[in-house]
PDB file of C-alpha atoms in Angstrom:
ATOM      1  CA  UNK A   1      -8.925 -12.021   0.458  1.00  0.00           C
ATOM      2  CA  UNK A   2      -6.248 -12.068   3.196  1.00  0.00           C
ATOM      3  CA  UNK A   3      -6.288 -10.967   6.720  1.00  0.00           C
ATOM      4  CA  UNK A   4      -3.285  -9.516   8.004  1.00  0.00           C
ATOM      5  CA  UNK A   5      -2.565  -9.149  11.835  1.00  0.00           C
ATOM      6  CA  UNK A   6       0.290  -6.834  12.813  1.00  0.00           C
ATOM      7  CA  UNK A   7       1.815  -6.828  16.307  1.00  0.00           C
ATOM      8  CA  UNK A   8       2.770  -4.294  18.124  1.00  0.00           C
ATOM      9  CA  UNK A   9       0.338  -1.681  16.680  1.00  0.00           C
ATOM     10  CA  UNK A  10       2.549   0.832  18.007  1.00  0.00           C
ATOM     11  CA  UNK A  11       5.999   1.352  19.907  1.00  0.00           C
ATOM     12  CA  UNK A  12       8.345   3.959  21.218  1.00  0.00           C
ATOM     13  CA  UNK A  13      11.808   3.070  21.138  1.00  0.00           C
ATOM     14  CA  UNK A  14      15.033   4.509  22.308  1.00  0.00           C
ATOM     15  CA  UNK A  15      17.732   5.312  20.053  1.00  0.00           C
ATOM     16  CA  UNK A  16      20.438   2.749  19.329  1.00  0.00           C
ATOM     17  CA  UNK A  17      17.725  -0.156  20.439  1.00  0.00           C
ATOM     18  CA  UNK A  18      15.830  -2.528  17.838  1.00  0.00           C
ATOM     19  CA  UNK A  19      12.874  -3.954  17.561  1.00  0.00           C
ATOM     20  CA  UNK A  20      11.128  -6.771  15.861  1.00  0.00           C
ATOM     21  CA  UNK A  21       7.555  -6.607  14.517  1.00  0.00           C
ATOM     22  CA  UNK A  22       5.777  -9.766  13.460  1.00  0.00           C
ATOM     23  CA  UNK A  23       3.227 -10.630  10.875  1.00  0.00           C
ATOM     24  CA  UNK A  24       0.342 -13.495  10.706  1.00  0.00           C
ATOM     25  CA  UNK A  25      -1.337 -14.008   7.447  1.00  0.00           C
ATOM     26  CA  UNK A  26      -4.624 -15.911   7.835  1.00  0.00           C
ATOM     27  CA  UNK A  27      -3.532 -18.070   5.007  1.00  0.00           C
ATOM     28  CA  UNK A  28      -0.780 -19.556   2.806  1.00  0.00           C
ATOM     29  CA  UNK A  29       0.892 -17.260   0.750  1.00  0.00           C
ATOM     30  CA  UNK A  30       3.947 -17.473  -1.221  1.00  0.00           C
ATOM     31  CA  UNK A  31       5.330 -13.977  -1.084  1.00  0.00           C
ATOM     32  CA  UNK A  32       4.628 -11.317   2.073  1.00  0.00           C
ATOM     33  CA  UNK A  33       6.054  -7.874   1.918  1.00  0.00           C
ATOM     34  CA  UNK A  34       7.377  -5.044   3.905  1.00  0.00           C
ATOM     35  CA  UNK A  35       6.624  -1.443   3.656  1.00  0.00           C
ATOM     36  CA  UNK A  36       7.748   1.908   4.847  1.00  0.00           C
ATOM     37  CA  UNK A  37       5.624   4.383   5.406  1.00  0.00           C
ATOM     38  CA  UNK A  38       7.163   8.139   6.750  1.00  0.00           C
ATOM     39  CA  UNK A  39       5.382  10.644   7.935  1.00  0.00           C
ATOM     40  CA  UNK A  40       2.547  12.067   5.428  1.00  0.00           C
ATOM     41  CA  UNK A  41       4.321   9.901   2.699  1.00  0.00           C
ATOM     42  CA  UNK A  42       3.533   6.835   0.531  1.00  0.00           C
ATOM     43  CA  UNK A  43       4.412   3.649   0.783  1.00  0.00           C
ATOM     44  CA  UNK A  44       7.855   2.690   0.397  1.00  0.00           C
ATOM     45  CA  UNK A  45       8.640  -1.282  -0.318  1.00  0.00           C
ATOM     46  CA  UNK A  46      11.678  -2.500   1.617  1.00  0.00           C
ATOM     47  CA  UNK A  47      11.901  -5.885   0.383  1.00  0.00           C
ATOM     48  CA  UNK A  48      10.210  -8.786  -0.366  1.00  0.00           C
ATOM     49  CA  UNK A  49      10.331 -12.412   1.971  1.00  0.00           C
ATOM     50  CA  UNK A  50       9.808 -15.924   0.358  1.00  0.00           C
ATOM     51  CA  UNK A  51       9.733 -18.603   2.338  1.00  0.00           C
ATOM     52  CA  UNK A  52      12.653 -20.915   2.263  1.00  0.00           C
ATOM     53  CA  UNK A  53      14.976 -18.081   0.594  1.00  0.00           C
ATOM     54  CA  UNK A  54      16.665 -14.834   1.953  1.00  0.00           C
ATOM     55  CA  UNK A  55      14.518 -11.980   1.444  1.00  0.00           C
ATOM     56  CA  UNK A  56      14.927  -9.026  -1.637  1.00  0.00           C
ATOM     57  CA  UNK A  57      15.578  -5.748  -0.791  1.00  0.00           C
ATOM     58  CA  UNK A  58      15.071  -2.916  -2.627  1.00  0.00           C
ATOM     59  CA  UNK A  59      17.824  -0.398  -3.055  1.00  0.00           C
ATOM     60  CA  UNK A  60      18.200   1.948  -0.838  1.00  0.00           C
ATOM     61  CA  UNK A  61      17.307  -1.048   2.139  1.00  0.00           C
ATOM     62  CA  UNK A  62      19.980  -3.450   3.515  1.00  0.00           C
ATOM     63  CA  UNK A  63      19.679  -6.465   5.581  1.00  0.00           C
ATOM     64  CA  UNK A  64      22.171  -5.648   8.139  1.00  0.00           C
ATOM     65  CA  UNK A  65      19.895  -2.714   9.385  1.00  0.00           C
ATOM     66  CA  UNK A  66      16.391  -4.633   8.302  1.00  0.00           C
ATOM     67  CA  UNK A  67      16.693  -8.229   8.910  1.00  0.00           C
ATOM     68  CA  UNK A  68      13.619 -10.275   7.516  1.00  0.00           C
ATOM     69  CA  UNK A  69      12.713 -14.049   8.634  1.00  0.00           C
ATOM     70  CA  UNK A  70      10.162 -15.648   6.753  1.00  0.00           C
ATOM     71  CA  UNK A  71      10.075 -19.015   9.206  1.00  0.00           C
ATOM     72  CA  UNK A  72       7.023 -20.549   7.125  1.00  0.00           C
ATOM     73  CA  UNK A  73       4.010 -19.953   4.677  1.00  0.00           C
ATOM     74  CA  UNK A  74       1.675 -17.654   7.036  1.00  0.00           C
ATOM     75  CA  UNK A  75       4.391 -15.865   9.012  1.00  0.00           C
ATOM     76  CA  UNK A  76       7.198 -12.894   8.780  1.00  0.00           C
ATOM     77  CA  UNK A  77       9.003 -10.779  11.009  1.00  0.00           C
ATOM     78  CA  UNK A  78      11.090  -7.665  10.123  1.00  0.00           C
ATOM     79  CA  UNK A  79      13.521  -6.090  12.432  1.00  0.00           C
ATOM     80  CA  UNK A  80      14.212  -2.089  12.797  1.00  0.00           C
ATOM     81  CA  UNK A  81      17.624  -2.710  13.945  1.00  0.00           C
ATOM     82  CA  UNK A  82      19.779   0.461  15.468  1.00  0.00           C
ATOM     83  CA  UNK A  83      17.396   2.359  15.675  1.00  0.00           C
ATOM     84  CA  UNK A  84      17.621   6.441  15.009  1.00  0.00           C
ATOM     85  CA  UNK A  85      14.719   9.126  14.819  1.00  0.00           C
ATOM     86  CA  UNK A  86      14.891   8.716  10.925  1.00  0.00           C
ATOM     87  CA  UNK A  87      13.478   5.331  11.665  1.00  0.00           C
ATOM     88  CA  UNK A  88       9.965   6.705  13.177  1.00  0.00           C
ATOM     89  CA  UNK A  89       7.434   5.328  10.641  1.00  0.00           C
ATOM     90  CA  UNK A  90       4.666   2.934  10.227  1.00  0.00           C
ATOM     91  CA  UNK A  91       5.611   0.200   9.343  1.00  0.00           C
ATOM     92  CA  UNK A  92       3.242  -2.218   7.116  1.00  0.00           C
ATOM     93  CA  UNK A  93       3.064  -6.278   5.863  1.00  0.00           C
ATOM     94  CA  UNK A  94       0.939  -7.266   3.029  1.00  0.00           C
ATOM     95  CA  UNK A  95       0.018 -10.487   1.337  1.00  0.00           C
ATOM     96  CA  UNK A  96      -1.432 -12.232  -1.382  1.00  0.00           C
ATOM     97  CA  UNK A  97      -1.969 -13.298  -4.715  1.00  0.00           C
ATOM     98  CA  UNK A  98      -3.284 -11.191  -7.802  1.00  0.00           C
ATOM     99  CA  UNK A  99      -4.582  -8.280  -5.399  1.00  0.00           C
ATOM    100  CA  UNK A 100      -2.248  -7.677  -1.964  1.00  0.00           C
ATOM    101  CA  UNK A 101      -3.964  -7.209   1.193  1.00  0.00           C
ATOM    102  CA  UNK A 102      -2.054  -5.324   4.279  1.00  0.00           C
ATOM    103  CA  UNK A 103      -1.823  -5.624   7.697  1.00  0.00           C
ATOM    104  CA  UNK A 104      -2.906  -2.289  10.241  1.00  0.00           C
ATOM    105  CA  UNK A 105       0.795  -0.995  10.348  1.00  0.00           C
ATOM    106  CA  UNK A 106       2.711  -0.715  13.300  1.00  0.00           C
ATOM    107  CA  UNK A 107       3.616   2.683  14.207  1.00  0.00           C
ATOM    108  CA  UNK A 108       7.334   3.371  15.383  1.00  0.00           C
ATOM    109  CA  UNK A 109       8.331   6.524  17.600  1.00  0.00           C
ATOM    110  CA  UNK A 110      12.476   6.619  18.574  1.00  0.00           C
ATOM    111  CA  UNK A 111      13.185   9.189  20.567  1.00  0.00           C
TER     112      UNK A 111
ATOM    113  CA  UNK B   1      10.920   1.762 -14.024  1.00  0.00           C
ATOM    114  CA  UNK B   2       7.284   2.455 -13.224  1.00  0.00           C
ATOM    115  CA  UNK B   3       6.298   5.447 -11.653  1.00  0.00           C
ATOM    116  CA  UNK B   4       2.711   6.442 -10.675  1.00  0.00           C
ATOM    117  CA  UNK B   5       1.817  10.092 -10.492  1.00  0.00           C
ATOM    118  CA  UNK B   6      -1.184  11.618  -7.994  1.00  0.00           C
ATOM    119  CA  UNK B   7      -1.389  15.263  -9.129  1.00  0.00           C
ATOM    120  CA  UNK B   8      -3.622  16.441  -6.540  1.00  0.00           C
ATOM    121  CA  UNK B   9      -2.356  16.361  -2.794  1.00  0.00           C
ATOM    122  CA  UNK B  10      -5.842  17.413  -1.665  1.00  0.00           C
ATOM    123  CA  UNK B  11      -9.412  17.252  -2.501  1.00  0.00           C
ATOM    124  CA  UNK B  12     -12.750  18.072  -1.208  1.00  0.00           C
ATOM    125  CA  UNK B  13     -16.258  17.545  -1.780  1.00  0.00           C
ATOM    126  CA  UNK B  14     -19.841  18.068  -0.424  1.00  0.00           C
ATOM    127  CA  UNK B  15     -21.554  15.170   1.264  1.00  0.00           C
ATOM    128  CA  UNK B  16     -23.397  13.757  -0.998  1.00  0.00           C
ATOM    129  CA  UNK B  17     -21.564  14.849  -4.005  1.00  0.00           C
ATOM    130  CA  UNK B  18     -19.608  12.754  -6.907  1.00  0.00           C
ATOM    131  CA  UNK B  19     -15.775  13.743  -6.571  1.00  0.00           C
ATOM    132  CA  UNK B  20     -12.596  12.245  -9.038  1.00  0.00           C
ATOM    133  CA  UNK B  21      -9.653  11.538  -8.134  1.00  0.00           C
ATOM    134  CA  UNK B  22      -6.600  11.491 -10.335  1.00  0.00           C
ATOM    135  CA  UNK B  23      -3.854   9.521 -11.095  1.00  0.00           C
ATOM    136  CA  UNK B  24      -0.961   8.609 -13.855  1.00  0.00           C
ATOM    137  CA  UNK B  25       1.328   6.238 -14.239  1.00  0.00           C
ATOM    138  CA  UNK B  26       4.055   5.521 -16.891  1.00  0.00           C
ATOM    139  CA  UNK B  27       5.260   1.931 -18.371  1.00  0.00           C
ATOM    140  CA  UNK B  28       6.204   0.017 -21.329  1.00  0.00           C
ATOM    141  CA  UNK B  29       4.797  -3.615 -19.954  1.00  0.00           C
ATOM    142  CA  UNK B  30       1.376  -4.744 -21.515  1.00  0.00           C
ATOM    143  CA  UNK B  31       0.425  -6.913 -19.042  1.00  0.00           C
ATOM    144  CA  UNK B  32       0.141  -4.883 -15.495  1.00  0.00           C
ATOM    145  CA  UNK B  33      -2.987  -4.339 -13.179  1.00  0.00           C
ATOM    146  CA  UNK B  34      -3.507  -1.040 -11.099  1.00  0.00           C
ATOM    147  CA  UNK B  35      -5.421  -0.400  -7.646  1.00  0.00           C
ATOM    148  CA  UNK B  36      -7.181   2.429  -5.507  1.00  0.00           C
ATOM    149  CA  UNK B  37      -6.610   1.760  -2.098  1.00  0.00           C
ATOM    150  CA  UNK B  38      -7.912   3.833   0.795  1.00  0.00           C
ATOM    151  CA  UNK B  39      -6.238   4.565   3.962  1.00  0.00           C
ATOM    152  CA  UNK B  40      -8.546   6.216   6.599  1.00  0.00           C
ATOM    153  CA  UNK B  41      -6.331   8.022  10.054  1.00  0.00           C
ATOM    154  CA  UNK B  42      -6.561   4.491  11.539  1.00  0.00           C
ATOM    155  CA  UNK B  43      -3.830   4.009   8.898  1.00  0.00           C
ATOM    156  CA  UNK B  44      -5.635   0.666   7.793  1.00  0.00           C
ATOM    157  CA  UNK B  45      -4.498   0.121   4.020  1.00  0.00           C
ATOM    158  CA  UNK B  46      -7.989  -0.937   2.608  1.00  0.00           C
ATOM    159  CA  UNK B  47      -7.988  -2.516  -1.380  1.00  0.00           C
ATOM    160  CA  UNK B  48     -11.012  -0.022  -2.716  1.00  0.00           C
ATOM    161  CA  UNK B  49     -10.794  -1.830  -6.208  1.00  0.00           C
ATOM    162  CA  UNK B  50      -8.860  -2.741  -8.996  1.00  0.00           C
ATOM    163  CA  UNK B  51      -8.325  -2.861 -12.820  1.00  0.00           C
ATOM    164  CA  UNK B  52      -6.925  -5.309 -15.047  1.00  0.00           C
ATOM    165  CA  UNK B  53      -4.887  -3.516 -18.020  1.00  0.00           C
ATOM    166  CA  UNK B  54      -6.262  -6.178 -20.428  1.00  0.00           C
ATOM    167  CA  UNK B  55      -9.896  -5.518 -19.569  1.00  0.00           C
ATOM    168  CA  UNK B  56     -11.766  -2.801 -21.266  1.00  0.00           C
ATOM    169  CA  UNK B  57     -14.283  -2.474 -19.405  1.00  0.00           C
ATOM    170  CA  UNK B  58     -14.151   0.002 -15.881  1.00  0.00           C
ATOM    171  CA  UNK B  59     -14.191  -1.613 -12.898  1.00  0.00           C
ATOM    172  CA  UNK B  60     -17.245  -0.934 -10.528  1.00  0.00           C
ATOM    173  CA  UNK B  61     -17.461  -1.847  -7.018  1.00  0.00           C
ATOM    174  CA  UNK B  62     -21.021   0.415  -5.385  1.00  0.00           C
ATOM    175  CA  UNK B  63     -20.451   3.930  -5.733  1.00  0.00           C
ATOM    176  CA  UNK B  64     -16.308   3.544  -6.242  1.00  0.00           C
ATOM    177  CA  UNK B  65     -16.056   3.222 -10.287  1.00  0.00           C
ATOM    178  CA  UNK B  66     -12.651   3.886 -12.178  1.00  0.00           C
ATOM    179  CA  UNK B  67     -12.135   5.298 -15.702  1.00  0.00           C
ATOM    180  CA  UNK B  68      -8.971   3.459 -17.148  1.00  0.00           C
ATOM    181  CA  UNK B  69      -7.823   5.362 -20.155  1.00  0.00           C
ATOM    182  CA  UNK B  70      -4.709   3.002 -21.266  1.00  0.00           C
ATOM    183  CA  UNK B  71      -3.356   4.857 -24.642  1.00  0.00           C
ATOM    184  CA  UNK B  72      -3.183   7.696 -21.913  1.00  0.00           C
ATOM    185  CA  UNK B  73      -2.052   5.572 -19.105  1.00  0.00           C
ATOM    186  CA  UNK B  74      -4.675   7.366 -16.756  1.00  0.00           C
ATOM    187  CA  UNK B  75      -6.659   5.486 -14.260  1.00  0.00           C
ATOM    188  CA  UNK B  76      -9.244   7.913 -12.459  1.00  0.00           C
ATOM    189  CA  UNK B  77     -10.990   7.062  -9.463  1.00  0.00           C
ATOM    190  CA  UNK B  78     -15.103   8.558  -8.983  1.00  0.00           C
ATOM    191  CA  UNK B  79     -16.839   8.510  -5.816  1.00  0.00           C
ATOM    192  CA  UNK B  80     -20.463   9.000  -5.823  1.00  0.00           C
ATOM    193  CA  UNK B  81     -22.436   9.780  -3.664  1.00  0.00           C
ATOM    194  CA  UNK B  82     -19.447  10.683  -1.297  1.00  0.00           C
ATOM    195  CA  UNK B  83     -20.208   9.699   2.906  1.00  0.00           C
ATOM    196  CA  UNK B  84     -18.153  11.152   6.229  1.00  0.00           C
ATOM    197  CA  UNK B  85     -16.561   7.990   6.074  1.00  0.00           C
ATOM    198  CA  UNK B  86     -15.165   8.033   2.569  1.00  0.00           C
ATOM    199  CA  UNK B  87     -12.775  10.771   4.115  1.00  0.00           C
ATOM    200  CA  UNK B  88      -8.966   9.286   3.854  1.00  0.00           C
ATOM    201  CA  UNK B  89      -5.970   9.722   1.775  1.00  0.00           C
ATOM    202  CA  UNK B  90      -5.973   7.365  -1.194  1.00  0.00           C
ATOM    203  CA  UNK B  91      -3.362   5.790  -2.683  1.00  0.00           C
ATOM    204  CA  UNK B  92      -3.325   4.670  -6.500  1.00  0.00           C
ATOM    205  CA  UNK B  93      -0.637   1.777  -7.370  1.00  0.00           C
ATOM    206  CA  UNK B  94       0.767  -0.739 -10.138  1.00  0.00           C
ATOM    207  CA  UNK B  95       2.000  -3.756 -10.081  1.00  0.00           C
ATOM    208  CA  UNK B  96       3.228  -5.386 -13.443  1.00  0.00           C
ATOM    209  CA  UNK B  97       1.968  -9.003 -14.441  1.00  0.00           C
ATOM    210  CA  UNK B  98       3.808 -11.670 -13.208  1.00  0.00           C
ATOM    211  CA  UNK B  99       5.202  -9.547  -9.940  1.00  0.00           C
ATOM    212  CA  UNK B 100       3.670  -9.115  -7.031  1.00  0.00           C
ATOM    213  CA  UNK B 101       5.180  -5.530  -5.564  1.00  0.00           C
ATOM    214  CA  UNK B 102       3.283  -2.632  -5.592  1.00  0.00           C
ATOM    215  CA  UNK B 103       4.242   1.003  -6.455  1.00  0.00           C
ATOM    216  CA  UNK B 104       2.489   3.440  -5.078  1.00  0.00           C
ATOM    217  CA  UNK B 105       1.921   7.483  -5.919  1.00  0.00           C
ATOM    218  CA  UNK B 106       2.255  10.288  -3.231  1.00  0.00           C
ATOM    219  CA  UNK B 107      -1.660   9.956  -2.511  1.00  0.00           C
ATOM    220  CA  UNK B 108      -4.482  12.512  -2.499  1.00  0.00           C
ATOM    221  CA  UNK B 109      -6.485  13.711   0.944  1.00  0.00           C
ATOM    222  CA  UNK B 110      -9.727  13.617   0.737  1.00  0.00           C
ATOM    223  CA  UNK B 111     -11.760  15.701   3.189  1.00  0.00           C
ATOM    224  CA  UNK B 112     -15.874  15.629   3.186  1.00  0.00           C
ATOM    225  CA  UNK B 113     -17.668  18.301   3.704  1.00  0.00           C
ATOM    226  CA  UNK B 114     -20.659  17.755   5.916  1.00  0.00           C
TER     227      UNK B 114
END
């Protein structure tokens, strides 16, 4: 199994503003994701960030408003960028091979 | 494209007592695996267990057991035994073989009843 470290756990952000949340996989892993997660929804895949390549996203995402790095093997960051109230979600990374383990979310309030 | 179906928003169940939850999904791909996962309010996403489609056999992990019925593409989940802490929505997903993304259904609340 993976562990998965999130940071922040949780934000408020003003509208217009963007932030970056990072993600630390305790191991190598070829293929870390990103997930949206509304309020009382499911999960929601935004894209998908290999290492060495720009990252997939799904359709309805874009990178100009979800940029993704994806500097090494262990590490990601995705960033909410303009932020707007539809943006308030958590916010998850996962990892790994045959099963996916995910980090503890980070929870995102824009007023 | 795959789509997984929870039927039942909400659930709940006696302490103690065995509870199933539900869940359908639809593809044409032979090779696929599926997954319970739980997530309790600390919003942790926590792998409960899994299910290879090319395995008969249910998958078993303590009182968490899974009846996988692939001619009707139905993948159950069964609590026994059900504890305070088994209370959480849980999610049921697919991922076909070879990829590594996950869809997920709309979930299922599970409340226990002390």
């Amino acid at each position: 199994s993976a562990v998965i470290s999130q940071k922040p756990s949780r934000d408020i952000c003003q509208r217009g503003t963007s932030l970056t949340i990072q993600c630390q996989v305790d191991s190598q892993v070829t293929m870390m994701f990103w997930y949206r997660q509304q309020p009382g929804q499911s999960l929601t895949l935004i894209a998908t960030a290999n290492q060495g390549s720009e990252a997939t996203y799904e359709s309805g995402f874009v990178i100009d408003k979800f940029p993704i790095s994806r500097p090494n093997l262990t590490f990601s960051t995705l960033t909410v960028s303009n932020m707007s109230p539809e943006d308030s979600s958590i916010y998850l990374c996962s990892a790994g091979g045959d099963t996916q383990y995910f980090g503890p979310g980070t929870r995102l309030t824009v007023l | 494209a795959q789509t997984v179906t929870q039927s039942q928003p909400e659930m709940s169940v006696q302490e103690a007592e065995t509870v199933t939850l539900s869940c359908t999904y639809d593809t044409s791909e032979s090779d696929y695996y599926l997954f319970w996962y739980k997530q309790p309010p600390s919003r942790q996403m926590i792998l409960v267990i899994r299910q290879e489609a090319y395995k008969q056999q249910n998958a078993t992990e303590n009182r968490f057991s899974v009846n996988f019925q692939k001619a009707a593409k139905s993948f159950s989940l069964k609590i026994s035994d059900s504890q305070l802490g088994d209370a959480a929505m849980y999610f049921c997903a697919y991922r076909r073989g070879g990829a590594q993304k996950l869809v997920f259904g709309q979930g299922t609340r599970l409340t226990i009843n002390p």
